[in-house]
Coordinates of C-alpha atoms and ligand atoms in Angstrom, one line a residue:
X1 CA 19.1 58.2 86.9
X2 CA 19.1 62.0 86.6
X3 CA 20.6 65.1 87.8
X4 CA 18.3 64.9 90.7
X5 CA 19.4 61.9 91.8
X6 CA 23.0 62.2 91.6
X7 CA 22.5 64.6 94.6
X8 CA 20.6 62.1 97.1
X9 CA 23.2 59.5 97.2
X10 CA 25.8 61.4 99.4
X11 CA 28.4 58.8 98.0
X12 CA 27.4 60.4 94.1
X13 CA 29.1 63.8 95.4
X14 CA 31.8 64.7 93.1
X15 CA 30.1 62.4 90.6
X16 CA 29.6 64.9 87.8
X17 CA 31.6 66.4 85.6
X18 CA 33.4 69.7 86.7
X19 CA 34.9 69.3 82.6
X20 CA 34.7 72.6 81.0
X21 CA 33.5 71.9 77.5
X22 CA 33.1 74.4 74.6
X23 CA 30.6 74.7 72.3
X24 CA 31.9 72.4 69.3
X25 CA 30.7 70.8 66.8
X26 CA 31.1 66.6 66.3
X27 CA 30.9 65.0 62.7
X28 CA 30.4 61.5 62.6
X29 CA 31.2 59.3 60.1
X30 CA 29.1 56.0 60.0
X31 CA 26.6 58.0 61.3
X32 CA 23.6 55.3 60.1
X33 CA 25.9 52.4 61.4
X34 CA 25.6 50.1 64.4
X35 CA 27.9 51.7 67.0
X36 CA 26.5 55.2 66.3
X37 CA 23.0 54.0 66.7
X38 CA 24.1 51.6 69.8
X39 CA 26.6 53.9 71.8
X40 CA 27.6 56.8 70.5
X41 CA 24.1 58.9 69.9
X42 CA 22.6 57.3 73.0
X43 CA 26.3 58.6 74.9
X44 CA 25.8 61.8 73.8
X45 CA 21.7 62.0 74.5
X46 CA 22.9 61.2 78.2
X47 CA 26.0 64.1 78.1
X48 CA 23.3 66.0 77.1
X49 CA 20.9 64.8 79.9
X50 CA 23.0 65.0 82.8
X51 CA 26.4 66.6 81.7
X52 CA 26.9 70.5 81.4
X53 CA 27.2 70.1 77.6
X54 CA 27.0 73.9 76.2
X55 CA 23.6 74.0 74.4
X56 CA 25.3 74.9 71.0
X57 CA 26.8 71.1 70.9
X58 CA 26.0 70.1 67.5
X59 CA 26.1 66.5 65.9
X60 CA 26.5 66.1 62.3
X61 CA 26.5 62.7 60.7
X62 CA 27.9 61.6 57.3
X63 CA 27.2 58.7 56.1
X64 CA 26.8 57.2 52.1
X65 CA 22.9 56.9 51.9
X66 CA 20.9 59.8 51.3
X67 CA 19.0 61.3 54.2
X68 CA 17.9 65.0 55.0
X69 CA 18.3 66.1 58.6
X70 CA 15.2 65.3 59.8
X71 CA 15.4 61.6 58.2
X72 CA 18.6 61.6 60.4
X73 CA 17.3 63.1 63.4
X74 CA 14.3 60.6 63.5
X75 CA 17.1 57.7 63.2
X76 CA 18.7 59.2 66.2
X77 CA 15.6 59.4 68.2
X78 CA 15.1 56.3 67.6
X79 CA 18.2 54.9 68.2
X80 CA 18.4 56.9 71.5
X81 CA 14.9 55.4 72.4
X82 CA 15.8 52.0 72.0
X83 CA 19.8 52.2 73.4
X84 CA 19.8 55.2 76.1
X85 CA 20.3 54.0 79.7
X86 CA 18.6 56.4 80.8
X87 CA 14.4 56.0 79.8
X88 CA 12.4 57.5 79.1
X89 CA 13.6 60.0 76.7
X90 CA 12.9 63.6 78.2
X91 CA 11.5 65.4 75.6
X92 CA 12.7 69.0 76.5
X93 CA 16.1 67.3 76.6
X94 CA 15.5 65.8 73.3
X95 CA 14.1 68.7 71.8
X96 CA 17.0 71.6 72.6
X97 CA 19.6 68.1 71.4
X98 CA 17.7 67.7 68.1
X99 CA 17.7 71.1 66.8
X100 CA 21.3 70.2 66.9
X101 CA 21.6 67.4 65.4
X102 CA 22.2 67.7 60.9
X103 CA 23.1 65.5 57.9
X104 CA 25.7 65.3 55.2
X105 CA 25.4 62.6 52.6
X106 CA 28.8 61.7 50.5
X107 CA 31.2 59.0 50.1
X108 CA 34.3 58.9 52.1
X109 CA 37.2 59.5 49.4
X110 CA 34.6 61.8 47.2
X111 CA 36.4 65.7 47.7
X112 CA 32.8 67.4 47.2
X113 CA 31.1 65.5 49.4
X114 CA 34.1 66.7 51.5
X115 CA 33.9 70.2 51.1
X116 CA 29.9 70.0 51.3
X117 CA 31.1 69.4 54.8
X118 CA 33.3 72.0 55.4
X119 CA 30.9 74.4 54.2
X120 CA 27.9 72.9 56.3
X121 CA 30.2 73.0 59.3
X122 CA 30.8 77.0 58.9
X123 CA 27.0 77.7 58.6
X124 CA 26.5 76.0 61.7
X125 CA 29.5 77.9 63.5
X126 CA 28.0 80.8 62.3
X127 CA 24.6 79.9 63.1
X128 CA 24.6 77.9 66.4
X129 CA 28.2 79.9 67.9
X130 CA 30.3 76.4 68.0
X131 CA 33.2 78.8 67.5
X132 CA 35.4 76.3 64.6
X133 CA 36.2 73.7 68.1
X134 CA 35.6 70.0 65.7
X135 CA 35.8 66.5 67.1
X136 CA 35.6 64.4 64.0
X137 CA 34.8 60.5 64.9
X138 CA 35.5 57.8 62.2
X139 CA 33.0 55.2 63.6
X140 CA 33.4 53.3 59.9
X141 CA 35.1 50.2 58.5
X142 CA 38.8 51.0 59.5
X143 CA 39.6 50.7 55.6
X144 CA 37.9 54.1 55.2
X145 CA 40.6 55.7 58.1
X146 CA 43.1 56.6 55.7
X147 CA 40.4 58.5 52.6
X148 CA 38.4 60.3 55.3
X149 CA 41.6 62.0 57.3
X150 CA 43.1 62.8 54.0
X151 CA 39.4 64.4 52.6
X152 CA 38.8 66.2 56.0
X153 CA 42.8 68.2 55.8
X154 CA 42.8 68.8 52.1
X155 CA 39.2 69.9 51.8
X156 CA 40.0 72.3 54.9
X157 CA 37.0 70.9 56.7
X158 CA 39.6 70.2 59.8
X159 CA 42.2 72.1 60.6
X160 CA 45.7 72.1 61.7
X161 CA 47.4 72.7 65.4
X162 CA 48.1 76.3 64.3
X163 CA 44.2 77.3 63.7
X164 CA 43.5 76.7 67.6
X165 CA 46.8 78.6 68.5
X166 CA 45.6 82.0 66.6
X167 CA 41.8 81.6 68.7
X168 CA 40.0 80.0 65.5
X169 CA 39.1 76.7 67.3
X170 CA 40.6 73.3 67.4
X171 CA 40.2 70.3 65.4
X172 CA 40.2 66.5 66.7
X173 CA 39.8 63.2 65.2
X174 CA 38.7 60.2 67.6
X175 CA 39.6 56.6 65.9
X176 CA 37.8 53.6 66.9
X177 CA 39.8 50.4 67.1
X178 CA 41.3 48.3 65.3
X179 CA 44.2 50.9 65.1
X180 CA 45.7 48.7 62.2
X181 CA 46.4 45.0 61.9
X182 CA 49.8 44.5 62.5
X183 CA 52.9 46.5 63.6
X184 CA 53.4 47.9 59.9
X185 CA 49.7 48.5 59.7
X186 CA 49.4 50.4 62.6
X187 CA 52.9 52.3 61.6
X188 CA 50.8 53.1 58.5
X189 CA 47.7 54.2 59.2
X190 CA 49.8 56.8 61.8
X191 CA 51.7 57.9 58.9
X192 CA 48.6 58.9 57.0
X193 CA 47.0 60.6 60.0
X194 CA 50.0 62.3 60.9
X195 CA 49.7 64.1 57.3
X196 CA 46.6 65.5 58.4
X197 CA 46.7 65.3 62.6
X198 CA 49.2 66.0 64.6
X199 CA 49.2 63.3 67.9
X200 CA 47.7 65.9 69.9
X201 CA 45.0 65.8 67.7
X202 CA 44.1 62.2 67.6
X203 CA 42.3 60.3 70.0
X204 CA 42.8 56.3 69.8
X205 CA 39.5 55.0 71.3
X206 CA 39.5 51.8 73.6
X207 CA 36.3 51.6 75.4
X208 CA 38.1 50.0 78.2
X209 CA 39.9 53.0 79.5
X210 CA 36.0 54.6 79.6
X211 CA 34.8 52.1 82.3
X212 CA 34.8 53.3 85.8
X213 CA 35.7 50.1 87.1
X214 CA 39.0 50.4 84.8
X215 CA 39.5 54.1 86.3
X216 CA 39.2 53.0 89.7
X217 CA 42.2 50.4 89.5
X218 CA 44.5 53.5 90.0
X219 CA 42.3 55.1 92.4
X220 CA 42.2 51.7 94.1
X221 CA 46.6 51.7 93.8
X222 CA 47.2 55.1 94.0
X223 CA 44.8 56.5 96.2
X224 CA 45.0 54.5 99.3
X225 CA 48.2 53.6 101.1
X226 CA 48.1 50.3 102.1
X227 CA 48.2 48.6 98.8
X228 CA 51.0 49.7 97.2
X229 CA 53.4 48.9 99.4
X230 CA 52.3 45.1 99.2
X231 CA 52.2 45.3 94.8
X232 CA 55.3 43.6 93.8
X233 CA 57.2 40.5 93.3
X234 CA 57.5 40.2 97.6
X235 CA 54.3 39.9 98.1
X236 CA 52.4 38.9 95.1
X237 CA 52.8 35.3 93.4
X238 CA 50.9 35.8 90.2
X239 CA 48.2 37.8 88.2
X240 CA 45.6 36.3 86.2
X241 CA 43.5 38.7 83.9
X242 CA 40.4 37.3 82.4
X243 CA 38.4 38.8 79.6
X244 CA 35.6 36.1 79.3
X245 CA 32.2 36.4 76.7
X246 CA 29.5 33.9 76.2
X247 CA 28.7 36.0 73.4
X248 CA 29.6 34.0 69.8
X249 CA 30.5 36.2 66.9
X250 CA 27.2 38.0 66.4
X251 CA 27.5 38.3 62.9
X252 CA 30.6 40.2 62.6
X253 CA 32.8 37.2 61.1
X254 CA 34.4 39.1 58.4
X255 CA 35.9 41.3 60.6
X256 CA 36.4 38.7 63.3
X257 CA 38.3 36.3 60.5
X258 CA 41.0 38.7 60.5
X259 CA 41.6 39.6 63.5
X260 CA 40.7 36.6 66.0
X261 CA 40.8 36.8 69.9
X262 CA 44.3 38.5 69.6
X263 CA 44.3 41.2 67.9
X264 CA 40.1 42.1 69.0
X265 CA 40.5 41.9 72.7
X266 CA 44.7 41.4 73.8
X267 CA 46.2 43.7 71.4
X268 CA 43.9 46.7 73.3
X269 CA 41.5 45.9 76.0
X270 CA 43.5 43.7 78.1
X271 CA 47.2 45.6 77.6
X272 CA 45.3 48.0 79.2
X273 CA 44.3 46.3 82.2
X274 CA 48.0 44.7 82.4
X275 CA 49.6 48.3 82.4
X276 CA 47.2 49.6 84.7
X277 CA 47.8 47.0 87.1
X278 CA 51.3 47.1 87.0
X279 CA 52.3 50.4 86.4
X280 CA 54.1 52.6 87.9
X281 CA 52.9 55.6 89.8
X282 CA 52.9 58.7 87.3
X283 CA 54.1 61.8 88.7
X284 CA 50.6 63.6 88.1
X285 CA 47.1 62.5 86.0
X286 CA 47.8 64.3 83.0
X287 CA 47.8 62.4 79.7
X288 CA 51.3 62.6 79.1
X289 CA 52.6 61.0 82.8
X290 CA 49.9 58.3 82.7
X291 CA 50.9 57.6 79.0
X292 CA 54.4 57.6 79.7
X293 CA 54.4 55.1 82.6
X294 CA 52.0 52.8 80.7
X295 CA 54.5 52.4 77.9
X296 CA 57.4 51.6 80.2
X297 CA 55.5 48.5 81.4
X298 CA 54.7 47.6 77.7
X299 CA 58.4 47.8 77.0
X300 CA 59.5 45.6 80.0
X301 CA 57.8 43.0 78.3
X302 CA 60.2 42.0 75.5
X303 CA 58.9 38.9 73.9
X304 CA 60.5 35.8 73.0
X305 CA 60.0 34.2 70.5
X306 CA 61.5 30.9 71.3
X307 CA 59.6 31.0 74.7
X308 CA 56.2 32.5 73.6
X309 CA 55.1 29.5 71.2
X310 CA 55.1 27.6 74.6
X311 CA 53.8 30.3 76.7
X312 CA 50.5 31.2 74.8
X313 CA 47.4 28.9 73.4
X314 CA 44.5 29.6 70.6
X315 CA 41.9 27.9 69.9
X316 CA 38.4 27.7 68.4
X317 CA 35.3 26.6 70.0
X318 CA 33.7 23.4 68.7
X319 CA 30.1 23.0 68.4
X320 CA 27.9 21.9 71.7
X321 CA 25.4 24.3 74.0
X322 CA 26.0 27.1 76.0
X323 CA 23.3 28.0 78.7
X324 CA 20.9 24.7 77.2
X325 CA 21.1 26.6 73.3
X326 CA 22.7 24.9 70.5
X327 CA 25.5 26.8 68.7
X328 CA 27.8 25.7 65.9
X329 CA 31.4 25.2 66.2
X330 CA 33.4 28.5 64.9
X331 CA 34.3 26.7 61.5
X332 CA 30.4 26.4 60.9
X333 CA 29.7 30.0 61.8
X334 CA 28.4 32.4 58.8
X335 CA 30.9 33.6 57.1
X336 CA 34.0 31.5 58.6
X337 CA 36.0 30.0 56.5
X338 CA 35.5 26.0 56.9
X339 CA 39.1 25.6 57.5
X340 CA 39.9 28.9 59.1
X341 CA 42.9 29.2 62.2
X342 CA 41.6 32.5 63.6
X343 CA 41.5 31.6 67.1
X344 CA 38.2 32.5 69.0
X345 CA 40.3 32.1 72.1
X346 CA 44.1 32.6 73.2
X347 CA 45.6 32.5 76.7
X348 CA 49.7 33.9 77.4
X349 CA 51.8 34.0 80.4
X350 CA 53.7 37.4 80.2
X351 CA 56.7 38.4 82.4
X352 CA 57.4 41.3 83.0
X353 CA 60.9 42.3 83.4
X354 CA 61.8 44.9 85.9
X355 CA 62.6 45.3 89.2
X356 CA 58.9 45.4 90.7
X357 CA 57.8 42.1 89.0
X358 CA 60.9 40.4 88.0
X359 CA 59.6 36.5 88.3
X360 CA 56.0 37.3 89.1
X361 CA 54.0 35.4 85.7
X362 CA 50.9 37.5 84.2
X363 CA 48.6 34.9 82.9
X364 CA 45.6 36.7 80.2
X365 CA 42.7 34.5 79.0
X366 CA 40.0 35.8 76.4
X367 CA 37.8 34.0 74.1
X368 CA 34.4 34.1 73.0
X369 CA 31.4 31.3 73.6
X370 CA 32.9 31.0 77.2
X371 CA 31.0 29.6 80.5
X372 CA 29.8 33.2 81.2
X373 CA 30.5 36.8 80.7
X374 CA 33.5 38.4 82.9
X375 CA 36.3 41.0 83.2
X376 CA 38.4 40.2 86.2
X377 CA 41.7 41.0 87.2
X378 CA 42.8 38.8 90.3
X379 CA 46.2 39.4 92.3
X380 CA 47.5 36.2 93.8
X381 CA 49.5 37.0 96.9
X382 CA 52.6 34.5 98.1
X383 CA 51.2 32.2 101.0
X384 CA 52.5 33.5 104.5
X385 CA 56.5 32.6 105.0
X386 CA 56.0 29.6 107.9
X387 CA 52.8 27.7 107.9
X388 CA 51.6 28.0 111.5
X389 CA 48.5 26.1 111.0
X390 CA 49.6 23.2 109.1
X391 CA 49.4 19.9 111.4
X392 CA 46.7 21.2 113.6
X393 CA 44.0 19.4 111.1
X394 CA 43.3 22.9 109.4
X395 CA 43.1 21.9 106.4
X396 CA 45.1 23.3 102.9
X397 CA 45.6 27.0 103.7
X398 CA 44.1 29.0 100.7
X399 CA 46.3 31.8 98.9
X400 CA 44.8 35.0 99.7
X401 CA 43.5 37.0 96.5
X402 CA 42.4 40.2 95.6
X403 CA 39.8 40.5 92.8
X404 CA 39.0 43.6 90.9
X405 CA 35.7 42.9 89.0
X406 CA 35.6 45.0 86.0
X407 CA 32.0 43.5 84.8
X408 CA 29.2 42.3 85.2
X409 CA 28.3 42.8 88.9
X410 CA 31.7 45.3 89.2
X411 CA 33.2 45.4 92.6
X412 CA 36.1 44.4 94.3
X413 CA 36.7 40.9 96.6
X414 CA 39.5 40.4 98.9
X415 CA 39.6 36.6 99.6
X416 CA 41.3 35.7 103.0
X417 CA 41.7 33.0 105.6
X418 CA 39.6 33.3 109.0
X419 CA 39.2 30.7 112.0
X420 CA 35.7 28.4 112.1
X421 CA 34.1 29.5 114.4
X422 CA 34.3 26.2 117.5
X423 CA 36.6 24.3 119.8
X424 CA 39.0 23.2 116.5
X425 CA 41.3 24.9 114.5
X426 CA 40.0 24.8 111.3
X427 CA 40.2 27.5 108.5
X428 CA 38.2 28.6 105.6
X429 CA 38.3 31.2 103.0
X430 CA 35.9 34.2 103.2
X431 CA 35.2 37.4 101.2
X432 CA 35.4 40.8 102.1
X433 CA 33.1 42.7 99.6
X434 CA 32.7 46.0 97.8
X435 CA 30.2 46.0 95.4
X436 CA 29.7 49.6 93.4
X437 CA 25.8 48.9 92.8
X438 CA 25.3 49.0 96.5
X439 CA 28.0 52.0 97.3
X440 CA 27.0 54.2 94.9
X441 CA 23.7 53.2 93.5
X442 CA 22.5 53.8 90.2
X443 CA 23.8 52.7 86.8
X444 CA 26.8 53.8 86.1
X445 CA 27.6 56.1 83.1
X446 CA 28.3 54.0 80.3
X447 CA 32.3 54.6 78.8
X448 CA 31.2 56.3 75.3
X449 CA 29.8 59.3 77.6
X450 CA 33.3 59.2 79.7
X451 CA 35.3 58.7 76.7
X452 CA 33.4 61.5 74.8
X453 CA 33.3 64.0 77.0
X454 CA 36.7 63.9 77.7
X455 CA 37.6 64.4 74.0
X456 CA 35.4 67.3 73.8
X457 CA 37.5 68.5 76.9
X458 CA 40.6 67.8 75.2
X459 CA 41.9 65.1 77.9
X460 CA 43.2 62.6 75.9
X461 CA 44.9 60.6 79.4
X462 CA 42.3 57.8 78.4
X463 CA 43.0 57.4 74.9
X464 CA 45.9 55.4 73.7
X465 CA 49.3 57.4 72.7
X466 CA 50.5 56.2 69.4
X467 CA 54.0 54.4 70.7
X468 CA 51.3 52.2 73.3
X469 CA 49.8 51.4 70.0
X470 CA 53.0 50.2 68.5
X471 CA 54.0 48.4 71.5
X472 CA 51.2 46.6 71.8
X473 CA 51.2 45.2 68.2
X474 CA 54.9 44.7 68.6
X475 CA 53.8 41.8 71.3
X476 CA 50.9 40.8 69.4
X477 CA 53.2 40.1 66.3
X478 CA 56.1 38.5 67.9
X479 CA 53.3 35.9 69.3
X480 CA 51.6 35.3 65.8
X481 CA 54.7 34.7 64.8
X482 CA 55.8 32.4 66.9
X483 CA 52.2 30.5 66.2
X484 CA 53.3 30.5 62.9
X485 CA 56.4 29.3 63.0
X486 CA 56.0 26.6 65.4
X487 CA 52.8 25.1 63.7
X488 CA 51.4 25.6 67.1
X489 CA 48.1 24.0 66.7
X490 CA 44.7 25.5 67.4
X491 CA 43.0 23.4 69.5
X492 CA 39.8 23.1 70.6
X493 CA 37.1 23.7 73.4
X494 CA 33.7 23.1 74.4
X495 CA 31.4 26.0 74.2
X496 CA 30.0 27.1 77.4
X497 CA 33.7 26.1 79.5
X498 CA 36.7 27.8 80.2
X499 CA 38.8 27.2 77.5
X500 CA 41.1 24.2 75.9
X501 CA 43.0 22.1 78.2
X502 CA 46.1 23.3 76.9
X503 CA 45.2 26.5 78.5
X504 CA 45.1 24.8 81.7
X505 CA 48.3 22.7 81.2
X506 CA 49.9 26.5 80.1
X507 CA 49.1 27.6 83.9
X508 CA 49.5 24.3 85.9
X509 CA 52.7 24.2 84.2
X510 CA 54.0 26.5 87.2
X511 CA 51.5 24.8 90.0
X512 CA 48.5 27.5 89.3
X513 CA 45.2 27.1 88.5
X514 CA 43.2 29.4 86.8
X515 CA 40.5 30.7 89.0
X516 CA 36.9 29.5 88.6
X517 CA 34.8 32.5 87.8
Ligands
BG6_601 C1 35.0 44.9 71.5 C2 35.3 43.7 70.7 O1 36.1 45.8 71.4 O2 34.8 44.6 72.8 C3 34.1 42.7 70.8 O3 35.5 44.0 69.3 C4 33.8 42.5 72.3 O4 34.4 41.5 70.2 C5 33.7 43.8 73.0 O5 32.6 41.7 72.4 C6 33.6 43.6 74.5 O6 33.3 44.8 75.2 P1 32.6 44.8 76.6 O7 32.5 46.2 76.9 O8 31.2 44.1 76.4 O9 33.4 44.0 77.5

C-alpha cells in the first residue's frame, strides 16, 4: 500500500498522519537482535515510506558485536526486505533512509563505549541537522535496563528535561516490556530510570495500545452515541476477553520460565483491553486524561486474596497435536524445566467495583498452544426483562453480544435475535458485521509504526504511565500469591483446545459459558 493509495479509498481520508515530527535522532540498543530486525527497522522503513518523517531522521544502533555502518545498514536492508509489509523495498526510499542509518559497537555498562555514543550522536546533529531531539529505545534483555539508562545520563549522551526547555532538543527513552517482574521490580527499575528520566521522558511500550483495532474501542465508545448509554451493569451481564495463540514458546523459554502467561500477556496486553473497555470517558485525548481514567479502573479492582485462588486457573499444556503437528507438552519443551509450574495458560474473573460495573464479572483467558489464534473482547448484554417469545415453540432465546475483534480478521460483530423467515415463530441468532479489511482496504499499519511515531511526536497517551504499571503488577502479585498460598494446582490441557476444564468450571460457576471462538 503506498501514499498513492491511501488517497483512492475515500474511507482512508484522514488516514495519515497530520503528526509534526522533528528531525531527531533514534539510538537503538539490540540493534542486531530479533525485534529490531522483525519490527522495529521494518516500522520505521514504512514511517519512512508513507509518513512525513523529516529526511534528517537518523537511526543508530548499538549493539555488542563489531560492525561498521555499512555491515549495519546491509543487516537492515535485509531485515527490512524480509519483514516490511510493505514490498517491494523502494529503492529511492531506501536509499535517502540508509544514508541515515550508523553503528556504534560497545557493551551496555562499558562508560567509553558510552561516550563513543555521545560523541557519534553530536557529529550527526551537526552533520545531518537532527537539532539534539533523541529517542533512545532499549530493545535488549530487560537486565540491561538499569546499566544502559545509567551509561546514557552520566556519559551526557541523553539529557535531562531542562536541555529541551533552553531550545537544545529533547531526550526520550522508549522501554520494551517486561517493565519488571513483580511489584518491587517494577518499583525498581522506575527508581533507576527516574535517576536518569524524568516520567515525561519515558515511554513504556505495550504493542497493544499500537493496534488500530485497540484504538478504535474508544472511538467505537466514545465516538458514537448509542453505545454508551447501554455500557454498564443495566444493561450488560458479563465481559469475556480472550487473548488466544496457537503459537508454542518459539524458542523463548528462558524468558517464558519466568514470566509464564501472567505476567507476558495479563500483567500488560490484556489490562489494557479491560481498562479500555471499561473506562471512563476522559475529559480530552491527551496522555494525561486517558492515563488518568485508565488507572481509576485498575484501582477499582482491589484483589482478594481469599477469593482470587478460586477465581483464577493456570495451567500448562500437555503433549498431543495442534492443526494435525505433533508438539511436546510444556514440561518437554527446550529449555523448561521438567518440573516447572510456569503456567502457559491462566483464566480470572475480575470485578470491578464501582458504580458502572458493580456485579458485572470480567472473565480474561490467555494461553499459548490454544485451538487458534484470537484477540476478542465480547460484551454479553442481560437477556430482555419479560420473555415474550418463550412458549410459542421459539426456541432458547440467545443473549445478544457484541464482539470487538482485535485480530486476526479484526472487525466488529453484533450478534442479535431475528424472526425465521415463515408461518412460525421461530428465532435465530444472526450477525451484523463490520469487517476493517472490507471498509477500509489495505493492510493496516502495523503498531511499531503507530507506537513510534508517536514517540518521535512526543504523544505518550499510548504508552503506559508508571502508576498503570504498578497497578497492574499489584493484581498480578496478589494472584501469584494467592496460587502460592493455596497450592492451587496447575492443571492441564490438550494442545490445540480452549483450555483446562477448570477454566470452564471457573465461568459455569455463575451459568456462563465461555464463547467458542
Ligand atoms: C508479546 C508476548 O508481548 O505478545 C508474546 O511476549 C506474544 O508471547 C505476543 O506471542 C502476542 O502479540 P500479538 O501482537 O501477536 O498478539
Amino acid at each position: 500500500m503506498s501514499l498513492r493509495d491511501l488517497t483512492i479509498n475515500p474511507l482512508r481520508i484522514g488516514m495519515r498522519s497530520a503528526k509534526h515530527i522533528e528531525p531527531c535522532i533514534m539510538v537503538i540498543f539490540g540493534a542486531t537482535g530479533d525485534l529490531t530486525s522483525r519490527k522495529l527497522l521494518p516500522a520505521l522503513y514504512n514511517l519512512a515510506l508513507e509518513h512525513p518523517l523529516p529526511p534528517q531522521f537518523t537511526v543508530v544502533g548499538m549493539a555488542r558485536r563489531p560492525l561498521s555502518h555499512d555491515d549495519f545498514r546491509k543487516m537492515a536492508f535485509d531485515a527490512i526486505t524480509t519483514n516490511s509489509r510493505t514490498q517491494p523495498i523502494s529503492p529511492s526510499v531506501w536509499d535517502t533512509f540508509s544514508k541515515g542509518i550508523f553503528y556504534n559497537q560497545g557493551e551496555f555498562h562499558d562508560r567509553a563505549a558510552f561516550e563513543r555514543l555521545g560523541q557519534l550522536l553530536d557529529q550527526i546533529d551537526h552533520d545531518r541537522g537532527t537539532l539534539g531531539n533523541r529517542i533512545f529505545y532499549l530493545a535488549t534483555q530487560p537486565e540491561f535496563y538499569s546499566d544502559i539508562a545509567a551509561m546514557l545520563s552520566e556519559s551526557g549522551a541523553a539529557r535531562p528535561p531542562e536541555t529541551e526547555a533552553e531550545g537544545k532538543g529533547w531526550s526520550r527513552i522508549v522501554i520494551e516490556k517486561p517493565f519488571g517482574h513483580d511489584l518491587a521490580t517494577a518499583q525498581q527499575l522506575n527508581a533507576d530510570l527516574s535517576r536518569a528520566f524524568h516520567e515525561d521522558q519515558i515511554y513504556r511500550m505495550d504493542h497493544y495500545l499500537g493496534k488500530e483495532t485497540v484504538q478504535n474501542i474508544l472511538v467505537f465508545r466514545f465516538g458514537n452515541g448509542i453505545f454508551e448509554p447501554i455500557w454498564n451493569r443495566r444493561y450488560i451481564e458479563h465481559v469475556q476477553i480472550t487473548v488466544a495463540e496457537s503459537l508454542g514458546l518459539e524458542g523463548r523459554a528462558e524468558y517464558y520460565e519466568s514470566a509464564g502467561a501472567i505476567r507476558d500477556i495479563l500483567q500488560n496486553h490484556m489490562m489494557q483491553l479491560l481498562t479500555l473497555t471499561a473506562m471512563e470517558p476522559p475529559v480530552n485525548f491527551g496522555a494525561a486524561a486517558v492515563r488518568d481514567e485508565k488507572l481509576k479502573v485498575l484501582g477499582a479492582l482491589p484483589p482478594v486474596l481469599r477469593e482470587i485462588a478460586n477465581d483464577s486457573v493456570r495451567a500448562q499444556y500437555s503433549s498431543g497435536y495442534v492443526g494435525g503437528v505433533k508438539v511436546p507438552a510444556y514440561r518437554e519443551e527446550e529449555g523448561v524445566k521438567p518440573d516447572s509450574l510456569t503456567e502457559s495458560y491462566v483464566a480470572v474473573k475480575l470485578n470491578i467495583e464501582n458504580w458502572r460495573w458493580a456485579g458485572v464479572p470480567f472473565y480474561l483467558r490467555t494461553g499459548k498452544r490454544l485451538a487458534k489464534r484470537v484477540t476478542e473482547i465480547a460484551i454479553k448484554f442481560r437477556r430482555p426483562p419479560y420473555l415474550l417469545f418463550q412458549g410459542t415453540g421459539a426456541g432458547e432465546l440467545a443473549t445478544d453480544v457484541l464482539s470487538m475483534r482485535i485480530q486476526p480478521d479484526e472487525g466488529i460483530t453484533l450478534r442479535f435475535n431475528a424472526k425465521v423467515p415463515g408461518g412460525e415463530m421461530h428465532l435465530r441468532a444472526v450477525n451484523m458485521d463490520f469487517f476493517y479489511g472490507n471498509t477500509f482496504g489495505g493492510t493496516p499499519p502495523e503498531a511499531y509504526e503507530r507506537l513510534l511515531l508517536d514517540a518521535m511526536a512526543g504523544d505518550a497517551t499510548l504508552f503506559t504511565r508508571i502508576d498503570e504499571t504498578l497497578a497492574a503488577w499489584r493484581l498480578v502479585d496478589t494472584i501469584v500469591q494467592a496460587w502460592r498460598d493455596s497450592r492451587s494446582p496447575v492443571a492441564l490441557y490438550a494442545p490445540g483446545t480452549w483450555g483446562p476444564e477448570a477454566a470452564d468450571q471457573l465461568i459455569e460457576r455463575d451459568g456462563h459459558t465461555w464463547r467458542r471462538l
